[in-house]
Amino acid sequence: MRKNAGSGKLGRPVEKGAFGTVSTALLSAWHALGGEYVFLVPGAQITYFLEALNHHPHLSPVVAVQELSAAFMACGYARASGKPTVVASIGGPGAAYMVAAAQVARVDQLPVCFITGNISADAHGKGEFQDASPSGTNDSRIFREAIGLSTICACPDDVPRVIRDIQSAFEEKRPLHIQIPVDVQMAPCSFPLALKIRKEIREEILNIPRIVSDRTRVVLFLGARAIDILNSPKLYEFAKRHLIAVMTDCGARGMVPEGSLVSIGYVGFRSSQGALMALRGPAQYRAERVICVGVKKEKIQKYVSEGIESVSVQAPQFRRYLEKSGGTDQSLLLMTRRQEWLQTLTANNHSPSQSVPGGQGEFTYQELFSILKRAMPHNTRYCLDAGQVRLAGTLLMSCHEPNMMIQSDALSPMGFGLCASIGVKLASPQRPVVALIGDGSFRMFGVEISTARRYRLPIIFLILDNQKFASTSNWGLSNEYVDLPETDWGLFAESMGIRCYRAFSSDELLHTWNQCRRLDGPVVLWVRMEDTVNEALRQENHLEFSNWLSEFRKNRSQNL
């Protein structure tokens, strides 16, 4: 891939009079907002947009095999880097493929711009092939329903408005969709445009020391929106100094190292017992106050009991508090009580399991993740796919820094982890990246390993093969719905020009892993897994909490 001249900073002025066409105007705006890559699948409806991209000095294209894959890559990049990014495809079928990723970007709060083309404006409503206008597939309405923000750039006069929409969406960490007809993409555009830096609202911070210091059982609840704003090491030092309990949602895991004295875990998929006890446990263990920073209000309403005082603080406001004061010293009695409370909460949290050997030629999830942690460097980023892989990874991996574990927090669609790993590697080229994928997901999106090969991205694609849609087997479905045919993944990888290793024992896997790390391109590592997460892991980490699934199963069993 060609090198980028610079990473870009949010709010950097766009050079006046620098545009030739609508496409170059929009691309320059994205670069000014910090963009580096445009993920895409080429097609006739975006021909002139891609032509402008090809000549842009700072933005690099990443060509994927399929539109949904490209969009998942963009989501992975945005999640790992914190920077805005763009994914582009034709309208109609291409746009429809990307909707699932658009929904991931919305619920996980990722700054991704979905660009779709369309036939020329004078052909709308005339029965032409792949008409994506309101008289055709109506892509704009589809995206508006999916993510809430969609606009049509119908002429050069719309460019200033569209750029304002882009800036607003990216600053608020939310996705948007823009449709650009092919004739508009090449239309001349010479507006003297500039992106204005939005000033932070200076809020009073004098109340924060009080809400931190006048209660014993205080929890700092961090959401994913705080990751790019708060300084994690400074936050950790503050929490240790004042013995403030810290918990996160799934997207903010690692803001303080999990397993440390002040970390009581996370809430979301397979919530930590310590976090649940602080929010919904017995009165003597329940928090008196929860300070929410960067947390969506829906999560606060879901997890924080009504009897607990909840205070929401803007992330920039809390950052200034940490930078200017870091708080005041507390009394010895208060600190002693806080320490005792923290020790009670953390004692209830699960710790990653010891290695449990599998059967002949099979690995248990405990065994596999134990080897994984021994073999990979401390700064590795792990991309988890759906199903049993996500379940096991969530239970068995601890996060010691933000964005160490990349997954779709709210939706977890199949194939996300595989595709997102490509965006994650582009966002962090100096860090090892491992994608953990079940064989069901690999059947859907495995062809995208060829994209990693195209750009020589040294990603380890680990296939956890149990020849099942394993999660569905937990519902007691017949084998007709669960079982998958045996597949030779070595031959599949070879057909893509990628080396594949297969391991049958722990020693062999550890040796093979070291070989994979030395390669300068992608590699597939193939292991045979137990059918589902074993009972030992389920019992050791009994973390089921009340959600629609657990309540449904409970009610169903009572009615049988």
XYZ file of C-alpha atoms in Angstrom:
560
model
C 0.000 0.000 0.000
C 1.179 3.505 -0.608
C 2.230 5.526 2.405
C 0.070 8.280 3.802
C 1.669 11.699 4.070
C 0.090 12.296 7.470
C -2.437 10.881 9.872
C -4.582 14.008 9.961
C -6.022 15.801 12.960
C -9.635 16.464 13.784
C -10.568 19.953 12.664
C -7.521 20.626 10.466
C -8.466 23.326 7.911
C -9.194 22.211 4.370
C -7.175 24.185 1.831
C -9.340 26.769 0.158
C -9.870 26.433 -3.551
C -8.140 23.054 -3.586
C -11.026 21.070 -5.064
C -11.602 19.968 -8.613
C -14.741 17.831 -8.282
C -17.338 16.889 -5.695
C -15.434 13.651 -5.041
C -12.114 15.400 -4.384
C -13.885 17.918 -2.122
C -15.363 15.169 0.040
C -12.159 13.138 0.124
C -10.186 16.190 1.261
C -12.750 16.789 3.996
C -12.366 13.201 5.240
C -8.601 13.538 5.295
C -8.876 16.811 7.236
C -10.988 14.996 9.834
C -8.252 12.386 10.319
C -9.115 9.755 7.708
C -6.398 7.553 6.209
C -8.170 4.719 4.358
C -11.212 4.150 2.174
C -12.477 0.556 2.235
C -14.404 -0.427 -0.867
C -15.593 -2.809 -3.520
C -15.348 -1.163 -6.961
C -18.318 -0.754 -9.291
C -19.650 1.384 -12.115
C -21.718 3.661 -9.859
C -18.641 4.877 -7.958
C -16.211 5.039 -10.888
C -15.439 8.757 -10.627
C -15.248 8.668 -6.843
C -12.586 5.948 -7.118
C -10.769 7.907 -9.815
C -10.513 10.866 -7.424
C -9.370 8.524 -4.627
C -6.669 7.097 -6.873
C -5.166 10.571 -7.279
C -5.534 11.693 -3.670
C -2.085 12.152 -2.075
C -3.052 11.164 1.469
C -5.846 8.585 1.337
C -5.259 4.915 0.520
C -7.824 2.475 -0.923
C -8.380 -0.974 0.581
C -10.171 -3.197 -1.926
C -12.183 -6.020 -0.376
C -13.930 -8.992 -1.963
C -17.464 -8.230 -0.759
C -19.244 -5.071 0.403
C -20.208 -6.286 3.885
C -16.630 -7.451 4.449
C -15.329 -4.010 3.445
C -17.739 -2.360 5.873
C -16.699 -4.669 8.724
C -13.064 -3.781 7.961
C -13.951 -0.092 8.245
C -15.646 -0.760 11.601
C -12.545 -2.583 12.857
C -10.303 0.270 11.774
C -12.512 2.905 13.413
C -12.696 0.883 16.634
C -8.949 0.265 16.886
C -7.761 3.729 15.807
C -10.519 6.016 17.066
C -10.318 7.785 13.713
C -13.133 8.246 11.192
C -13.136 6.116 8.095
C -15.050 5.591 4.875
C -16.458 2.550 3.089
C -17.764 2.840 -0.472
C -19.804 0.637 -2.807
C -22.375 0.781 -5.540
C -25.993 1.397 -4.627
C -28.725 -1.226 -4.711
C -27.216 -4.627 -3.874
C -23.916 -3.160 -2.645
C -25.703 -0.795 -0.296
C -27.970 -3.585 0.962
C -24.972 -5.765 1.797
C -23.510 -3.012 3.995
C -26.590 -2.414 6.146
C -25.594 -5.020 8.760
C -22.265 -3.237 9.290
C -24.038 0.112 9.422
C -26.116 -1.171 12.310
C -22.954 -2.386 14.079
C -21.443 1.092 13.641
C -24.572 2.702 15.084
C -24.950 0.577 18.207
C -21.176 0.423 18.867
C -20.810 4.179 18.191
C -18.218 4.015 15.408
C -17.444 7.008 13.125
C -17.905 5.285 9.762
C -19.187 7.023 6.636
C -21.035 4.724 4.215
C -20.771 6.029 0.652
C -22.979 4.538 -2.044
C -23.196 5.520 -5.681
C -26.190 5.686 -7.951
C -26.989 6.011 -11.622
C -27.019 9.524 -13.089
C -29.756 11.843 -11.854
C -31.460 12.182 -15.242
C -32.039 8.393 -15.340
C -33.869 8.142 -11.997
C -37.345 6.649 -12.085
C -37.070 5.334 -15.644
C -36.656 1.658 -14.904
C -32.884 1.700 -15.361
C -30.621 -1.069 -14.033
C -29.647 -0.631 -10.335
C -31.560 2.589 -9.779
C -30.969 3.379 -6.080
C -33.087 6.544 -5.969
C -36.439 6.790 -4.110
C -38.113 5.416 -7.219
C -35.759 2.403 -7.193
C -34.247 0.567 -4.214
C -34.394 3.777 -2.154
C -31.014 3.274 -0.458
C -31.205 6.540 1.433
C -34.384 5.506 3.212
C -32.939 2.078 4.042
C -29.905 3.658 5.712
C -31.994 6.321 7.413
C -34.064 3.594 9.027
C -30.930 1.598 9.956
C -28.689 4.321 11.398
C -30.757 7.506 11.539
C -28.677 9.721 9.257
C -28.644 9.544 5.474
C -28.301 12.284 2.903
C -28.115 12.622 -0.866
C -25.459 14.814 -2.425
C -27.577 15.754 -5.433
C -25.414 18.618 -6.787
C -22.241 20.593 -6.007
C -24.297 23.094 -3.992
C -24.964 20.302 -1.460
C -21.268 19.798 -0.657
C -21.006 22.334 2.231
C -24.052 20.805 3.915
C -22.757 17.265 3.411
C -19.367 18.162 4.886
C -21.063 19.684 7.923
C -23.039 16.435 8.332
C -19.807 14.430 8.115
C -18.051 16.541 10.717
C -21.020 16.472 13.097
C -21.401 12.688 12.834
C -17.705 11.978 13.300
C -17.379 14.304 16.300
C -20.335 12.537 17.919
C -18.924 9.060 17.163
C -21.805 7.927 14.997
C -22.093 6.672 11.407
C -23.781 8.311 8.461
C -24.687 7.433 4.876
C -24.175 9.571 1.794
C -25.490 8.749 -1.659
C -23.709 10.390 -4.603
C -25.026 9.868 -8.163
C -22.253 9.093 -10.619
C -22.689 12.334 -12.586
C -22.454 14.397 -9.392
C -19.208 12.648 -8.391
C -17.417 14.227 -11.347
C -19.139 17.640 -11.211
C -16.805 20.646 -10.736
C -16.615 21.933 -7.180
C -14.511 24.916 -6.147
C -16.138 26.119 -2.927
C -13.756 27.849 -0.469
C -14.563 25.288 2.232
C -13.021 25.029 5.665
C -13.703 22.816 8.650
C -13.988 24.808 11.842
C -12.632 23.415 15.064
C -15.461 23.056 17.522
C -14.571 24.418 20.922
C -15.262 22.270 23.938
C -17.917 23.576 26.251
C -16.176 24.710 29.423
C -18.264 23.159 32.157
C -17.780 23.782 35.850
C -15.651 21.034 37.412
C -15.805 22.039 41.067
C -18.525 19.465 41.772
C -16.406 16.469 40.760
C -14.167 16.386 43.865
C -17.304 16.245 46.013
C -18.948 13.362 44.145
C -15.670 11.433 44.298
C -14.886 11.939 47.974
C -18.058 12.151 50.073
C -19.148 8.488 49.795
C -17.421 5.223 50.634
C -18.773 2.962 47.895
C -18.132 4.990 44.727
C -17.962 3.383 41.263
C -16.543 5.000 38.145
C -18.486 3.521 35.208
C -16.652 4.051 31.884
C -18.178 3.657 28.429
C -16.603 3.219 25.020
C -17.086 6.919 24.202
C -14.483 7.762 26.859
C -11.637 5.740 25.314
C -10.351 8.430 22.941
C -10.770 11.227 25.492
C -9.431 9.984 28.824
C -5.787 9.135 29.412
C -5.818 5.536 30.646
C -2.554 5.581 32.678
C -3.579 8.831 34.406
C -7.029 7.426 35.071
C -5.533 4.264 36.562
C -3.224 6.238 38.857
C -6.152 8.374 40.009
C -8.271 5.283 40.775
C -5.441 3.629 42.718
C -4.691 6.790 44.682
C -8.274 7.200 45.846
C -9.327 3.529 45.755
C -12.205 4.244 43.383
C -13.846 1.112 41.981
C -13.737 1.145 38.175
C -16.019 -0.800 35.857
C -16.626 -0.531 32.122
C -18.981 -1.592 29.413
C -17.662 -4.191 26.934
C -16.296 -1.565 24.553
C -14.212 0.158 27.242
C -12.604 -2.963 28.704
C -8.977 -2.333 29.625
C -9.352 1.371 30.459
C -7.836 0.223 33.745
C -6.095 -3.171 33.805
C -8.531 -5.969 34.569
C -7.395 -8.006 37.538
C -5.995 -4.944 39.323
C -7.249 -3.919 42.775
C -9.498 -1.125 41.454
C -11.043 -3.027 38.516
C -14.345 -4.692 39.388
C -14.916 -5.870 35.814
C -17.430 -5.001 33.118
C -21.084 -5.277 32.232
C -22.525 -6.452 28.954
C -21.968 -9.845 27.399
C -21.216 -12.231 30.302
C -20.944 -9.462 32.906
C -18.423 -9.739 35.742
C -19.847 -10.760 39.091
C -18.023 -7.948 40.892
C -19.603 -5.320 38.653
C -23.054 -6.852 39.028
C -22.684 -7.023 42.795
C -21.788 -3.322 42.929
C -24.796 -2.357 40.814
C -27.468 -4.895 41.774
C -26.175 -6.970 44.677
C -27.097 -7.034 48.383
C -27.443 -3.629 50.021
C -24.226 -3.936 52.061
C -22.179 -4.438 48.887
C -24.066 -2.152 46.519
C -22.506 1.139 45.400
C -23.767 4.361 46.930
C -22.917 6.424 43.875
C -22.042 5.612 40.258
C -20.168 8.225 38.225
C -20.871 7.531 34.549
C -18.393 8.802 31.952
C -19.014 8.116 28.269
C -21.775 5.566 28.986
C -24.942 5.384 26.894
C -28.013 6.238 28.946
C -29.669 2.947 27.939
C -26.855 1.011 29.656
C -27.139 3.131 32.775
C -30.871 2.429 32.932
C -30.326 -1.286 32.344
C -27.599 -1.966 34.894
C -27.709 0.672 37.644
C -30.333 -0.059 40.309
C -32.866 2.652 41.028
C -31.691 3.057 44.625
C -28.157 4.034 43.571
C -27.317 7.684 42.940
C -26.200 8.023 39.322
C -24.176 11.029 38.135
C -23.264 11.516 34.468
C -20.112 13.515 33.693
C -18.971 14.503 30.200
C -15.677 12.802 29.255
C -13.893 16.109 28.386
C -14.976 17.515 31.751
C -13.628 14.496 33.629
C -10.396 14.631 31.625
C -9.826 18.264 32.681
C -10.501 17.281 36.293
C -7.819 14.570 36.100
C -5.352 16.906 34.412
C -5.813 19.835 36.800
C -6.225 18.271 40.187
C -6.595 14.512 40.214
C -8.641 14.894 43.377
C -7.884 15.557 47.010
C -6.467 13.236 49.648
C -9.000 11.137 51.569
C -9.156 10.239 55.259
C -7.526 7.025 56.428
C -10.868 5.660 57.633
C -12.519 6.284 54.255
C -9.620 4.652 52.403
C -9.723 1.605 54.696
C -13.437 1.108 54.087
C -12.994 1.510 50.352
C -10.223 -1.063 50.284
C -12.327 -3.596 52.173
C -15.244 -3.047 49.782
C -13.029 -3.376 46.712
C -11.533 -6.617 47.995
C -15.040 -8.036 48.455
C -16.048 -7.141 44.907
C -12.882 -8.329 43.187
C -12.945 -11.618 45.119
C -16.196 -12.441 43.334
C -14.768 -11.917 39.874
C -13.718 -14.880 37.806
C -10.106 -15.271 36.817
C -8.964 -16.858 33.552
C -9.109 -20.635 33.875
C -6.210 -22.984 34.064
C -5.480 -25.058 30.994
C -7.815 -28.051 30.670
C -6.636 -30.686 28.187
C -8.953 -31.828 25.433
C -9.488 -35.189 23.790
C -7.338 -36.824 21.151
C -6.531 -34.164 18.546
C -9.046 -31.727 20.090
C -8.490 -28.588 22.142
C -10.614 -27.194 24.922
C -11.072 -23.437 24.963
C -9.140 -23.202 28.245
C -6.203 -25.044 26.702
C -6.224 -22.969 23.533
C -6.370 -19.569 25.244
C -3.698 -20.612 27.735
C -1.324 -21.329 24.841
C -2.401 -18.143 23.092
C -1.426 -15.992 26.076
C 1.922 -17.768 26.411
C 2.783 -17.460 22.737
C 1.746 -13.901 21.878
C 3.332 -10.605 22.981
C 1.700 -8.434 25.623
C 0.580 -5.812 23.066
C -1.344 -8.235 20.813
C -4.802 -7.219 19.615
C -7.397 -9.993 19.420
C -10.417 -9.841 17.105
C -13.214 -12.124 18.291
C -15.857 -13.472 15.962
C -19.337 -14.655 16.955
C -20.628 -17.658 18.882
C -18.525 -19.930 21.101
C -15.366 -18.024 20.154
C -16.755 -14.830 21.630
C -18.095 -16.594 24.700
C -14.773 -18.273 25.478
C -12.674 -15.216 24.666
C -14.802 -12.991 26.880
C -14.430 -15.382 29.821
C -10.794 -16.363 29.377
C -9.068 -13.139 28.307
C -8.306 -10.195 30.581
C -7.787 -6.756 29.023
C -4.867 -4.720 30.337
C -5.339 -1.807 27.926
C -8.145 -0.302 25.793
C -9.075 -1.967 22.494
C -6.993 -5.029 23.252
C -10.009 -7.202 22.443
C -11.986 -6.087 19.378
C -15.504 -7.384 18.883
C -18.963 -6.148 18.012
C -20.251 -5.433 21.489
C -23.988 -5.184 20.850
C -24.637 -7.371 17.774
C -21.717 -9.773 17.194
C -22.541 -10.724 13.573
C -20.805 -13.751 12.111
C -17.679 -12.779 10.177
C -17.101 -9.488 11.973
C -13.911 -10.576 13.736
C -12.293 -11.968 10.594
C -12.952 -8.852 8.501
C -12.395 -6.342 11.306
C -8.897 -7.764 11.882
C -7.824 -6.308 8.528
C -8.916 -2.824 9.584
C -7.366 -3.343 13.026
C -4.008 -4.300 11.515
C -4.032 -1.217 9.280
C -4.756 0.897 12.353
C -1.927 -0.688 14.374
C 0.725 -1.973 11.933
C 3.389 -2.411 14.627
C 1.233 -4.614 16.850
C 0.483 -8.335 16.401
C -3.135 -9.049 15.426
C -4.905 -12.384 15.866
C -8.368 -13.100 14.443
C -10.240 -15.908 16.200
C -12.953 -17.391 13.992
C -15.208 -20.404 14.236
C -15.531 -22.584 11.156
C -19.147 -21.448 10.671
C -18.068 -17.816 10.276
C -15.069 -18.822 8.181
C -17.401 -20.463 5.693
C -19.142 -17.101 5.254
C -16.160 -14.734 5.023
C -12.986 -16.829 4.686
C -12.346 -15.498 1.191
C -11.295 -12.167 2.745
C -7.977 -13.675 3.829
C -7.031 -12.927 0.226
C -7.443 -9.209 1.017
C -4.920 -9.586 3.840
C -2.571 -11.273 1.376
C -3.109 -8.524 -1.210
C -1.848 -5.912 1.263
C 0.739 -8.180 2.923
C -0.822 -7.844 6.353
C 0.742 -10.280 8.869
C -2.435 -11.393 10.596
C -2.807 -14.811 12.229
C -6.228 -16.193 11.279
C -7.014 -18.883 13.843
C -9.811 -21.256 12.766
C -11.503 -22.954 15.717
C -13.071 -25.888 13.893
C -15.775 -27.985 15.571
C -17.826 -28.602 12.406
C -20.891 -27.043 13.973
C -22.958 -23.929 14.391
C -22.056 -24.595 18.004
C -24.064 -21.846 19.702
C -27.307 -23.189 18.271
C -26.619 -26.595 19.815
C -27.194 -24.978 23.238
C -30.859 -24.684 22.263
C -31.190 -28.424 21.786
C -31.685 -28.251 18.013
C -31.265 -31.411 15.979
C -28.012 -32.138 14.191
C -29.684 -31.213 10.905
C -29.501 -27.570 11.970
C -26.207 -27.700 13.849
C -23.704 -29.907 12.022
C -21.420 -28.632 9.264
C -19.526 -30.735 6.712
C -15.853 -31.495 7.198
C -13.679 -29.069 5.230
C -9.974 -29.077 4.407
C -9.043 -25.520 5.405
C -5.452 -26.146 4.376
C -6.510 -26.573 0.753
C -8.753 -23.531 1.028
C -5.902 -21.348 2.309
C -3.556 -22.764 -0.333
C -6.016 -21.766 -3.058
C -5.659 -18.173 -1.806
C -1.878 -18.387 -1.831
C -1.697 -18.393 1.986
C 0.200 -20.840 4.148
C -1.840 -22.935 6.579
C -0.601 -24.839 9.616
C -2.575 -27.461 11.487
C -1.832 -28.394 15.093
C -2.998 -31.497 16.983
C -1.379 -31.049 20.414
C -0.389 -28.266 22.793
C 3.338 -28.648 22.114
C 2.737 -28.705 18.368
C 0.476 -25.650 18.572
C 2.990 -23.657 20.595
C 5.774 -24.524 18.145
C 3.564 -23.730 15.146
C 2.491 -20.423 16.655
C 6.097 -19.290 16.894
C 6.519 -20.120 13.210
C 3.442 -18.079 12.301
C 4.745 -15.014 14.115
C 7.878 -14.926 11.958
C 5.996 -14.673 8.645
C 5.683 -11.308 6.888
C 2.185 -11.942 5.555
C -1.084 -13.553 6.640
C -1.199 -17.133 7.845
C -4.008 -19.538 8.707
C -3.719 -21.667 11.825
C -6.199 -24.540 12.053
C -7.166 -26.443 15.197
C -9.924 -28.920 15.971
C -12.025 -27.823 18.957
C -14.371 -29.433 21.435
C -17.998 -29.152 20.340
C -18.966 -26.357 22.745
C -17.544 -24.509 25.730
C -17.177 -27.313 28.293
C -19.083 -27.646 31.532
C -16.001 -26.978 33.661
C -15.711 -23.485 32.186
C -19.429 -22.831 32.508
C -19.478 -23.833 36.178
C -16.281 -21.995 37.055
C -17.608 -18.816 35.514
C -21.273 -18.858 36.438
C -22.007 -15.404 35.077
C -25.496 -15.580 33.658
C -27.397 -12.384 34.318
C -30.936 -11.315 33.597
C -31.453 -10.548 29.916
C -34.045 -11.517 27.351
C -32.392 -14.889 26.662
C -31.992 -16.005 30.268
C -35.498 -14.826 31.145
C -36.968 -16.580 28.105
C -35.268 -19.863 28.966
C -36.311 -19.580 32.609
C -39.959 -18.966 31.723
C -39.926 -21.729 29.108
C -38.562 -24.312 31.568
C -41.146 -23.312 34.179
C -43.989 -23.753 31.688
C -42.924 -27.186 30.476
